[in-house]
XYZ file of C-alpha atoms in Angstrom:
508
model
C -0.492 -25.498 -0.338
C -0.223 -21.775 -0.473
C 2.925 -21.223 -3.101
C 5.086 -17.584 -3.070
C 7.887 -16.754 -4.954
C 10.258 -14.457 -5.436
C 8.522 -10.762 -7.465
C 10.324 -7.574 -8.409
C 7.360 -5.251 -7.787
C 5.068 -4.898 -5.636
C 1.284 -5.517 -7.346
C -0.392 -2.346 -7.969
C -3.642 -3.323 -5.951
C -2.820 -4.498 -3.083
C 0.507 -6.228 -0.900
C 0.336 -10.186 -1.613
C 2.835 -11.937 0.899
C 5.384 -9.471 0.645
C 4.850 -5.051 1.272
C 6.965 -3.844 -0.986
C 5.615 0.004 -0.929
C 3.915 2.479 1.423
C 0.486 1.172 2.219
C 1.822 -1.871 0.573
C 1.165 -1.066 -3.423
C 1.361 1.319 -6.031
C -2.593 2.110 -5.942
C -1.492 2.633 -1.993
C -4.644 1.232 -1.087
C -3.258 -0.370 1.976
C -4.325 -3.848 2.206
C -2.939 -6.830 2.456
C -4.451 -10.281 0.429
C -2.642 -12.365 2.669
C -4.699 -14.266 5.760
C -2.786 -14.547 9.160
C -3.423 -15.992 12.647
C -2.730 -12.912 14.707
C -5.590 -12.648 17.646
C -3.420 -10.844 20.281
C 0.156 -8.429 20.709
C 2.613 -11.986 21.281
C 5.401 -9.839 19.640
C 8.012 -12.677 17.385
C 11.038 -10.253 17.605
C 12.174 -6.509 18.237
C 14.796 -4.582 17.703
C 15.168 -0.759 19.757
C 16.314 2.249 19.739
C 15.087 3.960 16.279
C 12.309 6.204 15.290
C 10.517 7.032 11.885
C 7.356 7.884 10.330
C 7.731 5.374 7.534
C 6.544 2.396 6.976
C 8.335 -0.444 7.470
C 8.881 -3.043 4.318
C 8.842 -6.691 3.873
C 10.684 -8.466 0.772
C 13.121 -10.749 -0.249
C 15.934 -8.229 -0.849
C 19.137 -10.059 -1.076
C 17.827 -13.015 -2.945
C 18.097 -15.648 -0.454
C 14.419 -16.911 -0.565
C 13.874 -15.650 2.763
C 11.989 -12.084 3.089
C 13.891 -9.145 5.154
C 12.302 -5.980 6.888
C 13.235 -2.689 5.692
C 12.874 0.967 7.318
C 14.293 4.378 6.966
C 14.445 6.142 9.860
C 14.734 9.430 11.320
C 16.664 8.919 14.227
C 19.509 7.863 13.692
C 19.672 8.713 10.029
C 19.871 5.045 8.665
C 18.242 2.625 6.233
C 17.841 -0.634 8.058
C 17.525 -3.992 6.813
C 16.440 -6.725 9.155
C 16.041 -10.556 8.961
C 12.531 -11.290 8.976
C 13.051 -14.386 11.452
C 14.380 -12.801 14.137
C 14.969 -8.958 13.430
C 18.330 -9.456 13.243
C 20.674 -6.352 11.750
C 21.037 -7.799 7.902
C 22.980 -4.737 7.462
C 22.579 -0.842 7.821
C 23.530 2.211 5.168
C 23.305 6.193 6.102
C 20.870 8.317 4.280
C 22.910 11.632 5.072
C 20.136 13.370 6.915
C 16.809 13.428 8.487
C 14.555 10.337 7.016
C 10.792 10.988 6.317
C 9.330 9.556 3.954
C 8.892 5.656 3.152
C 11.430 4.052 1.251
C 11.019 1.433 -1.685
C 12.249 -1.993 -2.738
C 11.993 -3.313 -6.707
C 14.438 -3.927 -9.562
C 16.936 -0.681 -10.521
C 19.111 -2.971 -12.353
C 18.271 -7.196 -13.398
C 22.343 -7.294 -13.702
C 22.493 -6.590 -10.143
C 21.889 -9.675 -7.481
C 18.924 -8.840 -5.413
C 16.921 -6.498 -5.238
C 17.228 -3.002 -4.442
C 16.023 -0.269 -2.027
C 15.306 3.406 -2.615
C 15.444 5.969 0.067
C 14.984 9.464 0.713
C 15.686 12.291 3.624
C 14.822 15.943 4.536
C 17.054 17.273 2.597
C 16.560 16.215 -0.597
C 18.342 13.701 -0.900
C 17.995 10.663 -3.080
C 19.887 7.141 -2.611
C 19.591 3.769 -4.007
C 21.265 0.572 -2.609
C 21.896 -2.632 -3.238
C 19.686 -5.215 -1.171
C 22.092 -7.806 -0.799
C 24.637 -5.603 1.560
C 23.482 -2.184 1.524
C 26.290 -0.604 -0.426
C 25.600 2.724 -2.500
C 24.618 2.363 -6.103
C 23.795 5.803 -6.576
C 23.046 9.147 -4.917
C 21.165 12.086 -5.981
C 20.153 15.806 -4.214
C 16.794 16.979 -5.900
C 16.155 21.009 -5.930
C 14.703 21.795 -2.795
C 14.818 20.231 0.527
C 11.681 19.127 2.912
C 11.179 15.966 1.203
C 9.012 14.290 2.845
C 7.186 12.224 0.531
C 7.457 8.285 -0.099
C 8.714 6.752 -2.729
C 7.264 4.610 -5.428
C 9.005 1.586 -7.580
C 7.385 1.072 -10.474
C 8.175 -0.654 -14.124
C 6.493 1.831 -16.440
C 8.179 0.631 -19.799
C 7.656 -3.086 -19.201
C 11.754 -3.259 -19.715
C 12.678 -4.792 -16.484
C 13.773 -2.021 -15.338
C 12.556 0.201 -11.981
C 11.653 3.590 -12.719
C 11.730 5.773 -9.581
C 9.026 8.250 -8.617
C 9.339 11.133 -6.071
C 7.631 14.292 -5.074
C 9.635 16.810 -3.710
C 8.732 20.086 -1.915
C 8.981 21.632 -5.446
C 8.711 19.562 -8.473
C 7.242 15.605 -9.092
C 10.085 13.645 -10.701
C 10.834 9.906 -12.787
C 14.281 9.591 -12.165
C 15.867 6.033 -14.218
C 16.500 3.136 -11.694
C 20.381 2.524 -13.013
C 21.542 5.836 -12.210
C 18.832 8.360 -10.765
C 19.197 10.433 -13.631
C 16.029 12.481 -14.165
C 13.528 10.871 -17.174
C 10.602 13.753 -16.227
C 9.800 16.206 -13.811
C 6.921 19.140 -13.594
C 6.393 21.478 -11.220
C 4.290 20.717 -8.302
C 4.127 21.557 -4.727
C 4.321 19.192 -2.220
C 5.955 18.346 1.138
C 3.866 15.190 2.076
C 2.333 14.881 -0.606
C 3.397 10.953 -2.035
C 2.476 10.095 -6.025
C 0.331 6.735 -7.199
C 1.691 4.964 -9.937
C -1.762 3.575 -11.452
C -3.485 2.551 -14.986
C -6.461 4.962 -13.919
C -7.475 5.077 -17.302
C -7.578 1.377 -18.533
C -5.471 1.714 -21.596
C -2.466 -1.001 -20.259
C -0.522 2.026 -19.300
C 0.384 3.407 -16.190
C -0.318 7.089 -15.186
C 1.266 9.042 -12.368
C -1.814 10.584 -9.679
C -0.520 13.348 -7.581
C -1.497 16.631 -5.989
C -0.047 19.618 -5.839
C -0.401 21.406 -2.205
C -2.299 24.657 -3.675
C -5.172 22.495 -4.864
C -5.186 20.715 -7.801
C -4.923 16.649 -8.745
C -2.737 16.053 -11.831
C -2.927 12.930 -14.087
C 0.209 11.921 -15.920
C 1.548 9.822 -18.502
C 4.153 7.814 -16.258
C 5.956 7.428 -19.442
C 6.576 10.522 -21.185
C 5.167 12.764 -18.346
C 2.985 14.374 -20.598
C -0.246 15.703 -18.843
C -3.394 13.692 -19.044
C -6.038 15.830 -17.392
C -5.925 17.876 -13.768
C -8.931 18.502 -11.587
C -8.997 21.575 -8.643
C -9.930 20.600 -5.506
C -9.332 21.879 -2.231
C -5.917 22.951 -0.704
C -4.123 20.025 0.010
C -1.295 18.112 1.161
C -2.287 14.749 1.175
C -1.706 11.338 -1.223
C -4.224 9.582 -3.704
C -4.952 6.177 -3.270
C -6.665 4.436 -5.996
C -9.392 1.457 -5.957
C -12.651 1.075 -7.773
C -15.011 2.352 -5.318
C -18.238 2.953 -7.033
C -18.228 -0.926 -8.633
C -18.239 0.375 -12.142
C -15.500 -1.333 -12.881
C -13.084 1.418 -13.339
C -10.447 2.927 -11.190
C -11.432 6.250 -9.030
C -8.932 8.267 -7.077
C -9.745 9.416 -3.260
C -7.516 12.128 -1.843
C -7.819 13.996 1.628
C -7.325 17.600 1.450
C -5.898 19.991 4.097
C -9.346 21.812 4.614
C -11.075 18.650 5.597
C -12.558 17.455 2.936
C -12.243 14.125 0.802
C -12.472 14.156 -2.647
C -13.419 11.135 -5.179
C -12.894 11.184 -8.451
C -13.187 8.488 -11.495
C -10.193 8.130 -12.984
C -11.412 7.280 -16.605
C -13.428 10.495 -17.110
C -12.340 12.774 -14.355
C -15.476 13.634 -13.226
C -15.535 14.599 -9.126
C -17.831 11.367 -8.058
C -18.755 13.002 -4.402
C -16.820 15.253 -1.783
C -17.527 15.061 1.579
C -16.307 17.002 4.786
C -14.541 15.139 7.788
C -11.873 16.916 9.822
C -10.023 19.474 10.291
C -6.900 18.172 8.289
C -7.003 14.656 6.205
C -3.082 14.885 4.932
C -2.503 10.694 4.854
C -3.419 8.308 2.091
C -6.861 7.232 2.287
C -7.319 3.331 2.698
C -9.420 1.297 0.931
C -11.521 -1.962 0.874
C -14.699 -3.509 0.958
C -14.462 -3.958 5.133
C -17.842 -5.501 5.503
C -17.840 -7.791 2.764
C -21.349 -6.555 1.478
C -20.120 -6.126 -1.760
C -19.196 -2.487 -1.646
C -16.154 -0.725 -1.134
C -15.109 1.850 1.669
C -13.044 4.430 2.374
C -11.063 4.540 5.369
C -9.103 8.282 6.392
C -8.196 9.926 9.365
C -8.268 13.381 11.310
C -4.704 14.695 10.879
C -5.256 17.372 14.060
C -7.728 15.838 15.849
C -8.435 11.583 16.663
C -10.998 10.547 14.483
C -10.897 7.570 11.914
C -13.811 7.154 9.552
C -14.675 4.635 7.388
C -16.840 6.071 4.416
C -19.110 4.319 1.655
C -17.436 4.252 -1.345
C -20.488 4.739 -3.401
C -21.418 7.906 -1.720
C -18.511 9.332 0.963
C -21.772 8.972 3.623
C -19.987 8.064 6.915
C -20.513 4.216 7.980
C -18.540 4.221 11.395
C -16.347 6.300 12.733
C -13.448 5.841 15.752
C -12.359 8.520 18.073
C -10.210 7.301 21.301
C -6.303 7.247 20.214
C -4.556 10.728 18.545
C -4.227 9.645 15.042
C -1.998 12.844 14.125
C -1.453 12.295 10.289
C -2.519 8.934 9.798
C -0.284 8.514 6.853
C 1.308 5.199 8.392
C -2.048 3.611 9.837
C -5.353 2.240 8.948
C -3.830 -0.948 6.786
C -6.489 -3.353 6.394
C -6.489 -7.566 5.956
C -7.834 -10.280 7.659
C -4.810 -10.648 10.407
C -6.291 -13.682 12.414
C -8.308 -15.553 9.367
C -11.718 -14.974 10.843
C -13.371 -14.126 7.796
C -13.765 -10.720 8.594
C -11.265 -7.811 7.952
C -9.423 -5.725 10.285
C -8.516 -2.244 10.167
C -4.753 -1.699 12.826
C -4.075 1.710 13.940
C -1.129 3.106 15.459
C -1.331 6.342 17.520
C 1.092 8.606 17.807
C -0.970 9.854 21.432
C -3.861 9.980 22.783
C -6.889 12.617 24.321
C -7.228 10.970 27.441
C -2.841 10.195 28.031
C -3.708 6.659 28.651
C -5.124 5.058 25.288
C -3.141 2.076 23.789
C -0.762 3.629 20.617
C -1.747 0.208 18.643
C -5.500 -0.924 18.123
C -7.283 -3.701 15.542
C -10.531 -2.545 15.011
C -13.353 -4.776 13.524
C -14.105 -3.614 9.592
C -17.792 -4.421 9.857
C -18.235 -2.039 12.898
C -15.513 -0.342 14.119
C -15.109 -1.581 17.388
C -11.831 -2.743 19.312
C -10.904 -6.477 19.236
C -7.593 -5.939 20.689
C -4.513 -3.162 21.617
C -1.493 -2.918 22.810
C 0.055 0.078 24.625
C 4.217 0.821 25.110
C 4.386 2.734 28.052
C 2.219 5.417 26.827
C 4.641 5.934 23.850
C 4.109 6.554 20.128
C 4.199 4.185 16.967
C 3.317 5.246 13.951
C 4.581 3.660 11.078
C 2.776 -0.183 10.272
C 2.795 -2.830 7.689
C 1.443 -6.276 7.069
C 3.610 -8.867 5.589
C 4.894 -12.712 5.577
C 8.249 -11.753 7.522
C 8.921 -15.340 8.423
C 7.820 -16.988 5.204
C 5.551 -19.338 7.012
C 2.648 -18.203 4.093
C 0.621 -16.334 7.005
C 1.112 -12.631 7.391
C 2.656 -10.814 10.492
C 1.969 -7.111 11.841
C 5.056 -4.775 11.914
C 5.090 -1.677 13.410
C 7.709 1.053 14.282
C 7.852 3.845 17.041
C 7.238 7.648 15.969
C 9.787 9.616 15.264
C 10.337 10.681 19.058
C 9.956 7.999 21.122
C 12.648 5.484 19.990
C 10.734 2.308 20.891
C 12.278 0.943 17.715
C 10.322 -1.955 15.327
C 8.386 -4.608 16.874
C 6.891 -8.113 14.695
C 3.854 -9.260 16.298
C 2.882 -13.132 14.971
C 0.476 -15.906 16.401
C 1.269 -16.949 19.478
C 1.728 -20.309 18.039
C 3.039 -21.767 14.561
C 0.937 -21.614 11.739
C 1.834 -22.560 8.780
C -0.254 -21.286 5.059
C -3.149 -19.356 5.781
C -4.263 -18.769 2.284
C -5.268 -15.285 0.520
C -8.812 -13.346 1.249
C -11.176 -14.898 -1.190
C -8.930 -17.815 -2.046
C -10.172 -21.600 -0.832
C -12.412 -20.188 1.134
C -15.729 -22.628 1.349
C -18.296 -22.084 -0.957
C -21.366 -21.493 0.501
C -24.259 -23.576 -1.268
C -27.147 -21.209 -1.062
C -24.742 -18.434 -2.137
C -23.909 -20.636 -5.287
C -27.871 -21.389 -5.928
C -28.823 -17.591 -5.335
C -26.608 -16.094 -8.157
C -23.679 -14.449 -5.649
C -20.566 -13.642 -6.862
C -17.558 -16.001 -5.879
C -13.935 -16.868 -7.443
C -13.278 -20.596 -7.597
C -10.483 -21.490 -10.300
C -8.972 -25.377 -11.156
C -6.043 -26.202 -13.576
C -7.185 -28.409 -16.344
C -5.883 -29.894 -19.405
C -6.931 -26.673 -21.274
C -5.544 -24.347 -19.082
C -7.172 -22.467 -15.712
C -10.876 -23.184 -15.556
C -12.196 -19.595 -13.891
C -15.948 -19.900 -11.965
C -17.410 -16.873 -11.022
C -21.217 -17.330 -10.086
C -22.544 -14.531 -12.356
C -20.765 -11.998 -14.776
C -18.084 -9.949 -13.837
C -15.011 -8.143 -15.026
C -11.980 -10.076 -13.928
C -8.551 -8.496 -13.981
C -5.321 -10.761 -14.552
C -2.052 -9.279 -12.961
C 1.424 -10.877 -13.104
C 3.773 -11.130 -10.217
C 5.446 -7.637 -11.335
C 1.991 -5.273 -10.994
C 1.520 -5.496 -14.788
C -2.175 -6.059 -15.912
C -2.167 -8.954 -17.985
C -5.326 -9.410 -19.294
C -9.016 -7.774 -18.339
C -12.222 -9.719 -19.515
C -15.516 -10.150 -18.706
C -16.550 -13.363 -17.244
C -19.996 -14.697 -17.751
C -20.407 -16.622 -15.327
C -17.255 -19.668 -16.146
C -14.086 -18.975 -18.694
C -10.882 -20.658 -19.261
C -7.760 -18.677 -19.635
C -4.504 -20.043 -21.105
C -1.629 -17.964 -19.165
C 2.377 -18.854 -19.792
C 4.163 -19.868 -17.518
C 4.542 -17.298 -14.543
C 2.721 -16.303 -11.264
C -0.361 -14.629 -11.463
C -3.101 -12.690 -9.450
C -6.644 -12.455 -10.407
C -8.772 -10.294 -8.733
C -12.658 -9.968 -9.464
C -13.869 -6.158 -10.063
C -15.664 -4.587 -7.508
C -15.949 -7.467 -5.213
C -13.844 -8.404 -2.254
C -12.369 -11.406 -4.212
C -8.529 -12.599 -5.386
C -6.306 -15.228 -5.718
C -2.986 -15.808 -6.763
C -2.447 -18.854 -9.137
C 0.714 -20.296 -10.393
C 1.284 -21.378 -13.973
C 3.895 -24.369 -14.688
């Protein structure tokens, strides 16, 4: 049996059960480890009558054991939280103005029960409130309006204790979790432009990655703020995401920039790995997995002014497929990838906020390996934009949640299997192992509690990476082949380098 519990940050590779961040971790590579059954639009609840360009969130936020949807939106100027059984009102809390960006859920404050959500609106403002019944903890106004950017949760200090990342149109700040006060800030222009909260340089720290709209990447200490390095690339106003793409076992850092172009970089030396041209305008967070499952990782951006989606080789930015039918306008809430109907292969879903032709659907699952439709869903030729995968029902299989643009007010929609389903495991976890894989030296993750501890098989040597339940690396070794590990007692997630390979274990 597939086993969650309760975490207070989201993992910084990728959303496990629950979505606690834009593009559902602090890497914001957009993918979800969690299997589902979802072959078709047979929609589990809805609730009308908003609008947004966020994504929506999934977590446990007033500590009932049961996980809750959360979304900012524009119109009207609210922060929502929704059950996740029937998207039911939990409660609802104003955000002053205009809401943007996506908001965040992790722990300010351990004294407080729950856990708490962060959101931001156009005007600068900052506000943090308590999960269990929305009510204020603490409000801030940063120095210039036109915030636009998401926000990240992240425990930088190991303390316990949320520390709160923003970008405004001005300056990047760390503000403290238990009162918003400001820790750090630098100057940095920026509108859309949203920050990663990675360890990019593999020294059991986190760093900062963000970009400042006149063309340059900036690496920071998440700490101290302190600058790290900076590389110039092209005028820009979109968000890093951060995955090892080029299998080295290291992190690199793709980034769209507003000229078209798309920029990778390794994060442990700095160097510019390839740049390639796309589009016209690539302001959204790339996404990024290994689709295909050949053992390689790709890329996954959009056209911000035009309707193309193309999914790149990591190793090289050479295009693989590309997708041109629905307007994907900035593509900043789209393109989330996982393996929605447990078919063994991964999906990409795309929500449109239009079309070319007025008629395409505004929601479509392509196929990773090629590209291709396998099913859509249209509302009356109006918009959705913002989308997330997550266990809303707690049923250990994930559901697909989207929410209308921020014009047409179609409001947030759950779409599920059309009948129950109970644990659908994680990608890479239980599945089968195939024998002549085994015999031919592949790469595979198999793990079994023993007396000793947790007996880890991998086929052939490989870097493994041990994260707890709160996105902090735990431990990074090299495998050769089999290895035991002795881990306290805690929930963990172990994810093989460079391969499309996890699982989440549970230590008693």
């Amino acid at each position: 049996m597939l086993l969650f519990v309760a975490q207070t940050f989201a993992p910084p590779d990728y959303a496990v059960g629950t979505w606690y961040l834009r593009n559902g971790s602090q890497s914001h590579s957009g993918v979800q480890a969690l299997k589902g059954a979802v072959t078709g639009p047979d929609i589990r609840c809805s609730y009308s009558g908003l609008s947004g360009e966020g994504d929506p969130l999934v977590a446990d936020i007033n500590g009932d054991g049961l996980n809750e949807i959360v979304f900012a939106s524009y119109s009207p100027t609210t922060l929502w939280a929704f059950r996740g059984s029937d998207c039911g009102v939990l409660w609802s809390s104003s955000i002053g103005s205009t809401g943007w960006g996506t908001a965040a859920v992790g722990e300010l404050n351990p004294s407080i029960p729950g856990l708490e959500v962060v959101a931001t609106n156009w005007n600068g403002g900052v506000y943090a409130f308590r999960g269990t019944d929305g009510s204020l903890i603490w409000s801030r106004t940063l120095d210039s309006p036109y915030l636009q950017s998401s926000v990240v949760i992240a425990d930088v200090d190991g303390d316990g204790y949320g520390e709160v990342f923003v970008h405004s149109t001005a300056r990047i700040y760390m503000l403290r979790g238990t009162d918003g006060s400001t820790v750090w800030s630098f100057p940095l222009l920026g509108r859309y432009n949203s920050p990663a909260v990675y360890d990019v340089n593999l020294d059991s720290d986190y760093e900062v990655v963000a970009v400042d709209s006149s063309g340059t990447l900036w690496v920071f200490d998440a700490r101290s703020g302190v600058v790290d390095y900076f590389v110039d690339i092209d005028t820009t106003e979109g968000s890093p995401a951060i995955a090892d793409i080029d299998g080295d076992g290291s992190p690199d850092i793709v980034v769209g920039t507003k000229t078209g172009r798309v920029y990778a970089i390794d994060g442990l030396t700095d160097i510019v790995l390839w740049d390639v041209s796309i589009g016209m305008n690539n302001r959204a967070f790339p996404t990024i997995y290994d689709i295909n499952d050949d053992g390689e990782v790709e890329v996954l951006i959009g056209d911000t002014d035009g309707d193309q989606v193309y999914a790149l080789r990591g190793i090289d930015g050479s295009v693989l497929w590309s997708y041109s039918r629905e307007r994907s306008y900035e593509q900043a809430m789209a393109r989330k990838i996982g393996d929605i109907d447990d078919d063994g292969d991964i999906e990409i879903i795309i929500t449109s906020y239009g079309s070319r032709t007025g008629t395409s659907p505004m929601f479509v699952v392509l196929n990773g390996r090629t590209g291709t439709p396998e099913w859509s869903y249209d509302i009356a030729g109006k918009g959705l934009e913002g989308a997330s995968i997550g266990d809303v029902d707690n049923d250990g299989c994930m559901e697909i949640i989207v929410v209308s643009d921020w014009t047409s007010g179609v409001g947030l929609k759950v779409f599920d299997s059309a009948t129950p389903v109970s644990d659908c495991g994680v990608i890479g976890q239980r599945d089968p192992l195939n024998a002549s894989e085994a015999s031919s030296g592949a790469v595979y993750l198999r793990t079994e509690w023993t007396g000793g501890g947790l007996a880890v098989e991998t086929g052939r040597t490989v870097w493994l990476s041990v994260y707890s339940s709160d996105g902090r690396l735990v431990r990074r070794l090299r495998v050769s082949g089999r290895a035991l590990l002795d881990l306290p007692e805690g929930v963990y997630i172990l994810k093989v380098e460079g391969h499309n390979l996890s699982e989440t274990v549970i230590s008693r």
